[in-house]
XYZ file of C-alpha atoms in Angstrom:
701
model
C -3.059 5.256 -26.074
C 0.192 3.316 -27.108
C 1.126 2.268 -30.409
C 0.477 -1.393 -30.925
C 4.282 -2.222 -30.833
C 4.829 -1.114 -27.295
C 2.181 -3.885 -26.269
C 4.448 -6.650 -27.533
C 5.398 -8.965 -25.153
C 8.865 -8.858 -23.763
C 10.052 -11.963 -24.626
C 10.504 -10.787 -28.206
C 12.825 -7.893 -27.942
C 16.076 -9.049 -28.912
C 18.390 -10.165 -26.329
C 15.422 -11.522 -23.985
C 13.775 -14.794 -24.929
C 11.389 -16.555 -22.730
C 13.692 -17.338 -19.668
C 14.622 -13.920 -19.250
C 10.976 -12.893 -19.883
C 10.011 -14.771 -17.024
C 12.284 -13.713 -14.730
C 11.790 -9.858 -15.676
C 7.956 -10.668 -15.087
C 8.477 -12.319 -11.740
C 11.030 -9.841 -10.348
C 9.980 -6.582 -11.574
C 6.392 -6.920 -13.049
C 7.429 -6.211 -16.534
C 5.543 -7.916 -19.207
C 5.582 -5.445 -22.299
C 7.872 -3.225 -24.264
C 5.811 -0.533 -22.918
C 6.488 -1.361 -19.208
C 10.034 -1.789 -19.774
C 10.265 1.708 -21.262
C 8.690 3.258 -18.035
C 11.008 1.120 -15.862
C 13.393 4.177 -14.961
C 16.776 4.645 -13.544
C 17.095 5.736 -9.941
C 20.049 7.523 -10.415
C 22.709 8.508 -12.879
C 26.695 8.468 -13.020
C 28.968 10.728 -14.026
C 31.385 8.590 -15.976
C 33.641 11.322 -16.931
C 35.430 11.870 -13.734
C 37.893 9.403 -12.413
C 39.262 9.847 -8.838
C 42.810 9.061 -7.473
C 43.177 6.846 -4.166
C 44.340 9.772 -2.561
C 41.244 11.849 -3.252
C 38.915 9.248 -1.850
C 36.716 10.109 1.369
C 34.033 8.176 2.919
C 31.223 10.805 2.156
C 31.620 10.515 -1.582
C 28.880 8.751 -3.648
C 29.855 6.576 -6.278
C 33.096 6.868 -7.910
C 35.414 5.478 -10.515
C 38.871 4.570 -9.675
C 41.334 3.692 -12.584
C 44.373 1.190 -11.223
C 46.138 -1.952 -11.439
C 45.176 -5.377 -9.625
C 48.267 -5.703 -7.505
C 46.985 -8.641 -5.251
C 44.317 -10.976 -4.827
C 43.552 -13.740 -1.973
C 40.453 -15.544 -0.769
C 39.957 -15.273 3.124
C 37.875 -17.141 5.420
C 35.690 -20.298 5.515
C 32.129 -21.112 4.777
C 29.684 -18.333 5.065
C 32.431 -15.823 6.182
C 34.559 -16.655 2.801
C 35.390 -13.601 0.979
C 37.711 -12.542 -1.969
C 39.960 -9.452 -1.337
C 42.045 -7.621 -4.308
C 44.341 -4.812 -3.973
C 43.918 -1.948 -6.838
C 46.733 0.487 -7.154
C 47.650 3.735 -8.895
C 50.525 6.209 -8.559
C 48.850 7.577 -5.325
C 47.928 4.477 -3.181
C 46.173 1.345 -3.128
C 42.428 0.225 -2.042
C 40.830 -2.943 -1.114
C 38.230 -4.545 -3.596
C 35.979 -6.935 -1.589
C 33.665 -9.612 -2.805
C 31.292 -11.975 -0.381
C 29.259 -13.392 -3.594
C 29.906 -14.460 -7.184
C 33.430 -15.486 -5.857
C 33.635 -18.276 -8.656
C 33.288 -15.680 -11.156
C 35.717 -13.175 -9.405
C 38.061 -15.970 -9.346
C 38.059 -16.822 -12.843
C 37.665 -13.083 -14.778
C 39.770 -10.838 -12.565
C 43.407 -11.142 -13.347
C 46.730 -9.816 -11.268
C 48.257 -7.428 -13.313
C 45.441 -6.257 -15.650
C 44.332 -2.431 -15.440
C 40.965 -1.934 -14.634
C 38.267 0.785 -13.947
C 36.605 0.220 -10.538
C 33.384 1.576 -9.475
C 31.414 1.679 -6.403
C 30.962 3.263 -3.323
C 34.231 3.846 -0.788
C 33.935 2.950 2.781
C 36.732 3.356 5.216
C 37.499 -0.168 7.092
C 40.456 -0.376 9.650
C 41.845 3.002 8.454
C 42.303 2.189 4.660
C 39.419 2.672 1.829
C 37.783 -0.298 0.468
C 35.089 -0.950 -2.063
C 32.454 -3.941 -1.674
C 31.406 -5.734 -4.774
C 32.547 -3.087 -7.359
C 31.588 -2.989 -10.799
C 34.890 -3.567 -12.897
C 35.315 -2.986 -16.554
C 38.386 -3.453 -18.523
C 40.770 -0.522 -19.432
C 40.869 1.097 -22.169
C 37.055 0.980 -22.489
C 35.521 -0.970 -25.772
C 34.317 1.330 -28.001
C 30.933 -0.457 -28.260
C 29.606 0.675 -24.861
C 26.166 1.583 -25.388
C 24.506 5.177 -24.502
C 26.561 8.139 -23.712
C 29.551 8.090 -21.219
C 28.641 11.510 -19.262
C 25.443 10.418 -17.202
C 24.886 6.603 -17.455
C 21.679 5.258 -15.921
C 21.377 2.881 -12.946
C 18.838 0.614 -12.808
C 17.464 -1.512 -9.709
C 17.911 -5.118 -10.317
C 17.726 -8.156 -8.035
C 19.951 -11.079 -7.012
C 18.037 -13.422 -9.395
C 18.170 -11.081 -12.224
C 21.740 -10.618 -12.154
C 22.181 -14.555 -12.340
C 20.680 -14.083 -16.005
C 23.037 -11.078 -16.508
C 20.301 -8.669 -16.065
C 22.206 -6.267 -13.801
C 21.976 -2.398 -14.108
C 24.153 -2.669 -17.435
C 22.318 -5.597 -19.055
C 18.964 -3.639 -18.367
C 20.731 -0.680 -19.764
C 21.611 -2.614 -23.015
C 17.661 -3.653 -23.196
C 16.860 -0.149 -22.881
C 19.081 1.066 -25.641
C 17.711 -1.587 -28.060
C 14.150 -0.877 -27.210
C 14.641 2.802 -27.628
C 16.055 2.389 -31.073
C 13.497 0.285 -32.118
C 10.420 2.229 -30.858
C 11.392 5.477 -30.446
C 9.500 6.858 -33.569
C 6.097 4.814 -32.535
C 5.885 6.759 -29.163
C 2.710 8.576 -29.264
C 2.145 11.859 -27.299
C -0.556 11.334 -24.484
C -0.895 15.114 -23.340
C -2.733 17.785 -24.963
C -0.849 20.363 -26.755
C -2.070 23.151 -25.054
C -0.936 21.838 -21.665
C 2.429 21.142 -23.062
C 2.432 24.583 -23.808
C 0.944 26.280 -20.666
C 3.823 24.398 -18.425
C 6.526 24.250 -21.250
C 6.726 20.462 -20.932
C 8.904 18.188 -23.201
C 7.204 15.995 -25.723
C 6.954 12.123 -24.572
C 9.528 10.889 -27.076
C 12.031 13.299 -26.031
C 11.159 12.996 -22.340
C 11.528 9.184 -22.586
C 14.827 9.238 -24.705
C 16.328 11.637 -21.993
C 15.188 9.948 -18.943
C 17.150 6.697 -19.908
C 20.204 8.391 -21.811
C 20.258 12.234 -20.622
C 22.269 14.174 -23.389
C 23.242 16.747 -20.298
C 21.703 17.658 -16.582
C 19.456 20.106 -18.244
C 17.648 17.504 -20.499
C 17.209 14.909 -17.545
C 15.447 17.698 -15.583
C 13.332 18.555 -18.435
C 12.514 14.928 -19.058
C 11.945 14.368 -15.231
C 9.374 17.249 -14.918
C 7.388 16.166 -17.917
C 7.360 12.351 -16.606
C 6.360 13.529 -13.270
C 3.670 15.821 -14.414
C 2.191 13.385 -16.452
C 2.163 10.820 -13.979
C 0.510 13.129 -11.216
C -2.062 14.349 -14.017
C -3.334 11.175 -14.814
C -3.877 10.027 -11.215
C -5.867 13.383 -10.856
C -7.947 12.599 -14.013
C -8.803 9.560 -12.734
C -9.850 10.539 -9.531
C -11.787 13.434 -10.535
C -13.442 11.909 -13.240
C -14.831 9.164 -11.261
C -15.845 11.744 -8.848
C -17.890 13.609 -11.524
C -19.117 10.321 -12.754
C -20.429 9.427 -9.298
C -22.225 12.677 -9.095
C -23.877 12.459 -12.216
C -24.892 9.022 -11.802
C -25.918 8.459 -8.215
C -28.400 10.715 -6.480
C -27.892 11.289 -2.817
C -30.593 11.197 0.055
C -31.771 14.991 0.862
C -31.417 15.791 4.225
C -33.927 19.144 3.760
C -34.661 19.604 7.466
C -32.593 20.520 10.669
C -35.235 18.869 12.990
C -36.103 18.402 16.581
C -33.046 16.081 17.409
C -30.399 18.127 16.332
C -31.889 21.352 17.707
C -32.605 19.972 20.871
C -29.312 18.069 21.319
C -27.561 21.321 20.344
C -29.440 23.545 22.402
C -30.307 21.470 25.562
C -27.925 18.665 25.756
C -24.369 19.524 24.451
C -22.260 20.539 27.317
C -19.954 22.877 25.735
C -19.769 25.502 22.946
C -18.630 24.386 19.283
C -15.864 25.787 17.936
C -16.078 28.030 14.882
C -14.138 25.146 12.736
C -16.930 22.571 13.972
C -19.577 24.787 13.062
C -18.079 25.455 9.739
C -17.631 21.723 8.821
C -21.105 20.764 10.074
C -22.422 23.673 7.502
C -20.423 22.125 4.719
C -21.836 18.594 5.494
C -25.394 20.364 5.617
C -24.946 22.100 2.330
C -23.504 18.636 1.159
C -26.430 16.946 2.157
C -29.212 19.115 0.602
C -27.844 18.841 -3.205
C -29.708 15.957 -4.072
C -25.723 14.012 -4.865
C -24.145 11.581 -2.569
C -21.703 13.066 -0.289
C -18.139 11.698 -0.164
C -16.330 13.955 2.507
C -13.051 13.817 4.359
C -12.958 15.323 7.696
C -9.483 15.922 9.069
C -8.586 17.560 12.490
C -6.143 17.057 15.051
C -6.144 14.798 17.951
C -8.894 16.068 20.412
C -10.408 18.640 18.137
C -14.094 17.221 18.275
C -14.313 15.357 15.102
C -16.921 12.729 16.983
C -19.149 15.629 17.880
C -19.334 16.735 14.130
C -20.041 13.075 13.383
C -22.942 12.736 16.044
C -24.571 15.973 14.756
C -24.279 14.632 11.093
C -25.791 11.434 12.142
C -28.729 13.151 14.018
C -29.370 15.334 11.028
C -29.956 12.022 9.172
C -32.110 10.729 11.884
C -34.172 14.010 11.286
C -34.937 13.470 8.100
C -36.133 9.815 8.606
C -32.715 8.052 8.090
C -30.706 5.565 10.081
C -26.616 6.412 10.298
C -23.778 4.029 11.345
C -20.064 4.923 12.481
C -17.472 2.307 11.712
C -14.156 2.138 13.259
C -11.105 -0.183 12.553
C -10.728 -1.864 16.055
C -13.462 -3.268 18.647
C -11.775 -0.854 21.170
C -12.037 2.302 19.197
C -15.854 1.233 18.240
C -16.215 0.963 22.023
C -14.810 4.159 22.710
C -17.109 5.900 20.148
C -20.113 4.044 21.629
C -19.262 5.267 25.051
C -18.833 8.723 24.074
C -21.651 8.954 21.721
C -24.081 7.247 24.436
C -22.671 9.648 27.077
C -23.264 12.811 25.049
C -26.750 11.685 24.282
C -27.528 10.767 27.822
C -30.430 8.293 26.593
C -31.976 11.039 24.915
C -33.040 11.905 21.105
C -31.879 8.586 19.540
C -31.523 5.295 20.113
C -27.808 3.921 20.049
C -26.354 0.306 19.643
C -23.020 -1.346 18.908
C -22.137 -4.479 16.886
C -18.588 -6.028 16.919
C -17.293 -9.245 16.136
C -17.587 -10.241 19.783
C -21.432 -9.508 19.874
C -23.042 -12.836 20.926
C -25.464 -14.584 18.619
C -28.656 -13.510 20.550
C -27.539 -10.031 20.685
C -27.110 -9.967 16.857
C -30.639 -11.487 16.204
C -32.307 -8.761 18.370
C -30.035 -6.051 16.940
C -30.830 -7.099 13.166
C -34.514 -7.061 14.002
C -34.223 -3.710 15.535
C -32.030 -2.362 12.608
C -34.627 -3.649 9.983
C -37.810 -2.327 11.653
C -35.907 1.084 12.074
C -35.817 1.172 15.773
C -32.317 1.741 15.971
C -31.217 5.254 14.830
C -27.549 5.009 15.347
C -25.033 2.042 14.923
C -21.731 1.868 15.845
C -19.538 -0.897 14.846
C -16.628 -2.476 13.325
C -16.200 -4.109 10.025
C -18.770 -6.547 11.078
C -21.016 -3.879 9.775
C -20.098 -4.684 6.010
C -21.430 -8.444 6.587
C -24.410 -9.043 4.392
C -26.727 -10.018 7.232
C -26.682 -6.549 8.369
C -29.692 -5.024 6.838
C -30.867 -1.478 7.598
C -34.199 0.045 7.301
C -32.921 3.149 5.354
C -29.101 3.917 5.988
C -28.714 7.594 5.093
C -25.250 8.129 6.508
C -22.094 6.331 7.191
C -19.249 7.607 9.074
C -15.912 5.749 8.614
C -13.141 6.446 11.228
C -10.096 5.111 9.553
C -6.727 4.427 10.867
C -6.609 2.762 7.664
C -7.896 3.591 4.261
C -11.110 1.781 4.107
C -10.913 0.038 0.555
C -12.969 1.373 -2.090
C -14.574 -2.504 -2.081
C -15.600 -2.142 1.326
C -17.197 1.458 0.779
C -19.057 -0.057 -2.305
C -20.090 -2.918 -0.023
C -22.080 -0.268 2.311
C -23.613 1.193 -0.891
C -25.113 -1.970 -1.664
C -27.741 -1.961 1.320
C -29.454 0.700 -0.312
C -30.846 1.549 -3.612
C -29.595 4.997 -3.239
C -26.305 5.025 -1.779
C -25.754 6.518 1.734
C -23.867 9.916 2.387
C -20.362 8.974 3.321
C -18.160 10.936 5.653
C -14.519 9.580 6.462
C -12.774 10.651 9.740
C -9.074 10.561 10.020
C -7.147 9.988 13.390
C -4.433 12.169 12.800
C -3.955 14.858 10.010
C -3.152 13.610 6.704
C -0.384 15.770 4.724
C -1.752 17.982 2.010
C 0.021 16.178 -0.946
C -1.557 12.509 0.199
C -5.088 14.110 0.791
C -4.977 15.290 -2.915
C -3.809 11.834 -4.237
C -4.925 9.035 -1.705
C -8.246 10.596 -1.100
C -8.622 12.890 -4.171
C -12.057 11.826 -5.097
C -13.226 13.260 -1.509
C -14.099 16.596 -0.501
C -11.776 17.850 2.189
C -12.957 19.592 5.547
C -10.534 20.790 8.010
C -11.253 21.173 11.839
C -8.267 23.249 12.520
C -9.132 24.857 16.114
C -9.074 23.055 19.330
C -11.848 23.545 21.748
C -11.581 26.609 24.119
C -9.929 25.925 27.551
C -7.753 23.427 26.125
C -3.996 24.182 27.513
C -1.555 23.095 25.071
C 0.303 19.944 26.258
C 4.121 20.393 27.560
C 6.361 18.139 25.889
C 9.744 17.016 27.244
C 12.299 14.577 26.044
C 14.472 13.023 28.675
C 17.346 10.494 28.483
C 17.858 7.142 30.216
C 20.131 8.851 32.684
C 17.430 11.387 33.820
C 14.896 8.464 34.680
C 14.880 9.835 38.176
C 13.673 13.172 37.459
C 10.678 11.397 35.427
C 10.027 9.610 38.895
C 10.127 12.526 40.535
C 7.606 14.598 38.352
C 5.466 11.306 38.358
C 5.073 11.699 42.265
C 4.510 15.334 42.104
C 1.579 14.872 39.781
C -0.063 12.097 41.436
C 0.337 14.021 44.843
C -1.787 16.792 42.987
C -4.718 13.869 42.492
C -3.603 13.529 38.686
C -3.035 10.024 36.712
C -0.381 8.784 34.710
C 0.000 6.861 31.435
C 3.394 4.907 30.960
C 3.561 3.417 27.362
C 5.823 0.816 26.045
C 6.583 -0.285 22.500
C 5.268 -3.652 21.315
C 6.018 -4.745 17.941
C 5.611 -8.348 16.621
C 9.165 -8.458 15.219
C 10.856 -8.144 18.658
C 8.014 -9.292 21.031
C 10.163 -11.310 23.295
C 12.393 -8.704 24.063
C 9.841 -5.938 24.308
C 7.871 -8.008 26.797
C 11.195 -8.077 28.787
C 11.477 -4.354 28.870
C 7.870 -4.222 29.948
C 8.618 -6.781 32.691
C 11.602 -4.746 33.666
C 9.623 -1.536 33.737
C 6.887 -2.630 35.658
C 9.202 -4.014 38.305
C 11.101 -0.832 38.500
C 7.517 0.925 39.078
C 6.389 -1.372 41.875
C 9.921 -0.331 43.517
C 9.283 3.276 42.932
C 5.642 3.555 43.647
C 4.974 0.689 46.357
C 1.391 -0.239 47.693
C -0.654 0.497 49.461
C 0.439 4.334 48.569
C 0.201 3.440 44.821
C -2.174 1.383 42.625
C -1.005 0.336 39.131
C -3.285 -0.999 36.375
C -1.343 -3.067 33.535
C -2.684 -3.733 30.104
C -0.932 -5.548 27.352
C -1.829 -7.466 24.172
C -1.236 -10.870 25.709
C -4.170 -10.366 28.445
C -7.474 -11.976 28.235
C -10.075 -9.215 27.019
C -12.287 -9.393 30.599
C -8.925 -8.582 32.417
C -8.077 -5.556 30.012
C -11.476 -4.074 30.428
C -11.393 -4.719 34.108
C -7.879 -3.256 34.494
C -9.299 -0.093 32.543
C -12.260 0.162 34.468
C -10.060 0.535 37.726
C -7.946 3.540 35.878
C -11.071 5.296 34.466
C -12.687 4.849 38.132
C -9.593 6.638 39.602
C -8.974 3.343 41.876
C -5.399 3.106 40.025
C -2.949 6.236 39.375
C -0.586 4.443 37.062
C -1.458 2.731 33.906
C 1.158 0.874 32.384
C 0.270 -0.172 28.868
C 1.757 -1.500 25.441
C 0.680 0.414 22.274
C -1.589 2.953 21.898
C -5.372 1.951 20.995
C -5.671 -0.454 23.804
C -5.362 3.059 25.980
C -8.052 4.372 23.649
C -10.394 5.410 26.512
C -10.800 9.132 27.578
C -9.843 9.618 31.221
C -10.177 13.819 31.672
C -8.130 13.149 35.110
C -5.007 11.714 33.341
C -2.609 14.500 32.710
C 0.879 12.921 32.093
C 1.749 10.460 29.316
C 5.234 8.868 29.442
C 6.452 7.249 26.132
C 9.190 4.768 26.846
C 11.538 3.971 23.975
C 10.187 6.919 22.113
C 12.779 6.762 19.306
C 10.998 3.445 18.451
C 7.286 5.139 17.541
C 6.535 6.947 14.396
C 5.759 10.647 14.262
C 2.068 10.269 13.793
C 1.963 7.572 16.667
C 3.667 9.523 19.145
C 1.361 12.314 18.367
C -1.471 10.383 18.717
C -0.191 9.049 22.038
C -0.069 12.492 23.250
C -3.558 13.214 22.538
C -4.513 10.708 25.071
C -4.068 13.293 27.699
C -4.869 17.111 27.803
C -8.430 16.146 27.774
C -9.439 17.801 31.075
C -8.816 21.600 31.889
C -5.244 20.813 33.755
C -2.133 21.301 32.594
C -0.960 18.208 31.024
C 2.500 16.657 29.940
C 3.901 14.333 27.801
C 7.437 12.968 28.802
C 9.596 11.027 25.615
C 11.981 8.903 27.079
C 14.752 7.402 25.181
C 18.215 6.030 24.676
C 21.174 8.022 24.495
C 21.908 7.112 21.395
C 19.637 8.192 18.721
C 19.671 7.809 14.936
C 19.604 11.380 12.939
C 15.782 10.565 12.202
C 14.785 9.612 15.692
C 16.225 12.743 17.234
C 14.317 14.902 14.074
C 11.224 13.062 15.573
C 11.784 13.828 18.940
C 12.551 17.296 18.625
C 9.522 17.780 16.318
C 7.484 16.543 18.948
C 8.867 19.133 21.450
C 8.791 21.950 19.257
C 4.886 21.710 18.113
C 1.563 20.385 19.119
C 0.355 20.966 15.605
C -0.803 17.784 13.734
C -0.801 19.303 10.514
C 2.852 20.195 10.836
C 3.821 16.875 12.266
C 2.265 15.160 9.446
C 4.360 17.265 6.863
C 7.422 16.363 8.754
C 6.485 12.757 9.099
C 5.867 12.568 5.410
C 9.261 13.920 4.641
C 10.855 11.598 7.083
C 9.171 8.030 5.898
C 8.220 8.880 2.426
C 4.851 8.297 0.988
C 5.099 4.357 1.016
C 4.784 4.020 4.589
C 1.869 6.018 5.254
C -1.298 4.691 6.461
C -2.086 2.061 3.837
C -1.514 4.003 0.669
C 0.454 1.151 -0.593
C -2.560 -1.427 -0.737
C -5.090 1.327 -2.110
C -3.346 1.172 -5.455
C -3.801 4.812 -5.985
C -0.337 5.645 -5.484
C 1.950 3.811 -7.897
C 4.066 6.326 -8.534
C 7.228 5.519 -10.716
C 8.969 8.949 -10.941
C 7.289 11.415 -8.782
C 7.718 11.913 -5.191
C 4.679 13.331 -2.806
C 7.442 14.985 -0.697
C 9.488 16.660 -3.204
C 7.053 17.519 -6.127
C 4.339 18.998 -4.123
C 4.070 22.184 -6.577
C 3.939 19.752 -9.505
C 1.069 17.859 -8.238
C -0.997 21.060 -7.217
C -0.514 22.281 -10.992
C -1.520 18.859 -12.221
C -4.608 18.895 -9.861
C -5.728 22.509 -10.836
C -5.252 21.595 -14.564
C -7.682 18.801 -14.223
C -10.048 20.826 -12.276
C -9.969 23.640 -14.913
C -10.460 21.298 -17.713
C -13.581 19.732 -15.972
C -14.800 23.042 -15.370
C -15.034 23.911 -18.773
C -15.474 20.592 -20.208
C -17.189 18.292 -18.209
C -17.574 15.569 -20.338
C -14.191 15.858 -22.417
C -15.957 16.309 -25.768
C -13.982 19.306 -26.997
C -11.480 18.112 -29.887
C -8.166 19.289 -28.038
C -9.347 16.947 -24.886
C -9.734 13.776 -27.304
C -6.644 12.235 -25.757
C -7.786 12.372 -22.336
C -11.556 11.346 -23.263
C -9.890 7.979 -24.439
C -7.936 7.661 -21.360
C -11.151 7.977 -19.161
C -13.110 5.810 -21.036
C -10.373 3.230 -21.048
C -10.285 3.340 -17.582
C -14.017 3.324 -16.891
C -14.249 0.037 -18.945
C -11.871 -1.599 -16.295
C -13.581 -0.890 -13.540
C -17.230 -2.250 -12.637
C -19.557 0.612 -12.024
C -20.667 -0.349 -8.689
C -16.902 -0.677 -7.399
C -16.286 3.083 -8.068
C -16.689 4.808 -4.647
């Protein structure tokens, strides 16, 4: 794909050598010329503009100030030691402060000399200062590489700076590299795509991303490189999907038999929504094509995904196959087991559960029953992937995932059968569109986008610490109506001790406000033994206690239709999707439910936006988009470790349109030329061949 020159090891680039090469490899993962070339600047500085001291204000980004050093002193001892210099022009003076590299500053920054100081101005004690400014002597030497209009800025690290590879050092290497290799850069995209979307050529784009002529050239370069990045991700995902559909046959679920019909007509206690019926139909069509199904079902909290999964599993049973459903945690697995067992009510199919805590005796029996085909539906955690677990004939796997189940893990399930089982992936909360197209781009997506009939939307309110008495009053009113209340506290590893103190204090206050014998309180937190947890939860489920105080969500993963109030303490510390998931724990019955978000008076801008979003909407799809916008894609459920999203330039929030264009283009290409055999697609064919050689076929899933 690249000219051989770009595969050259980085140490042979002039000015690098073995030591710097080792640092670039360790710190930035750059091993070759080609990798350095795609290490892009993260911003650009307009170096034509100088500010006077009197023009500075704290909202300015990075600025350049020209002035003379009129004073320099060392202040403080040991780790508080710093050097403060004064830079003066005709309108005033600012302070330049260094906390590190003091020896260098001491030796190189001279009083009385004129410098260009560059950095971000901040106000400290009423006057402006710049911490760790970049300094250049004035006038600038003629040899400065690159243009002096938009200057690239590269991310560097403390260790690299010791080897003179700060942003400037990296810029020098890029300038050398581009000079040397520019003629060798080959085009990677077919000409007809470049024409259709008016994209810049690769050579021009790489030159202008590092050293843009002007802002228009920079925009064209960014658009081209973002498109290319997203395009090849889609090409990889969709070609592996296509390959899978050609190579692997799927079980045929040709009949809708006794079990599905009996369950649907006689056992199911409620009517399915239109969306549920539509998704079940999509699954039925998928399982009659003779191709392995890989489908993602996403729906909002409480939209009835479990019933859809159960009916799909019964469909497998009707056709003589077993099914299993996997959950990420034991508590969720138990919850699935209970809800499936109670829906089936001992009829239609034999259901069992296997988790990390199952005893040896239980396991042995279970393994026998699985191999003989007695068990129709198995619920479990990751323990299901263990090699010991053998099915008689596994036809469908439902994966309920909080985190993305690794490709490897899905492949392991496959090896349980010669023909791979159909795979249905369910997500706990909706995934933003762009993420569904990238991280789950190799799956077909179904949406359950309506809530069951008779559900009243949950009313959400945000109260500050000062309004706590109102909250207690509200709890008492609801409990008097015979309802139950959840109170959830955050508990995070980093601040565990402090969080437990808050919890203790909260419980103390609860006991004072809700004294025995009139009120009973259940307490559940991660530090308790499992037996005690189960006991406390059971008391709450049976209605013996009115208030359940708990840390974090999943431990409260039980359906209690009578619980109608969810109070979230320190709500500003939870992420949006977490808040939304917690809120979904109430509103399971026919009564009006409430969610109260308690927070401190001081909120960050993002914290405020999260709480406002919760009050404004109950729609999980909207919430997921705002969550993506606030957090950026890196944080979202395990996208990093899945390795699909190693994006250098594209941004899933801002570049949705480019992503859509790229995906549509790939879909069109495969529609017209499934094997990429046309001459104009030769470049793409080379890419997919290279990729599939790198992946063992049994790992593709």
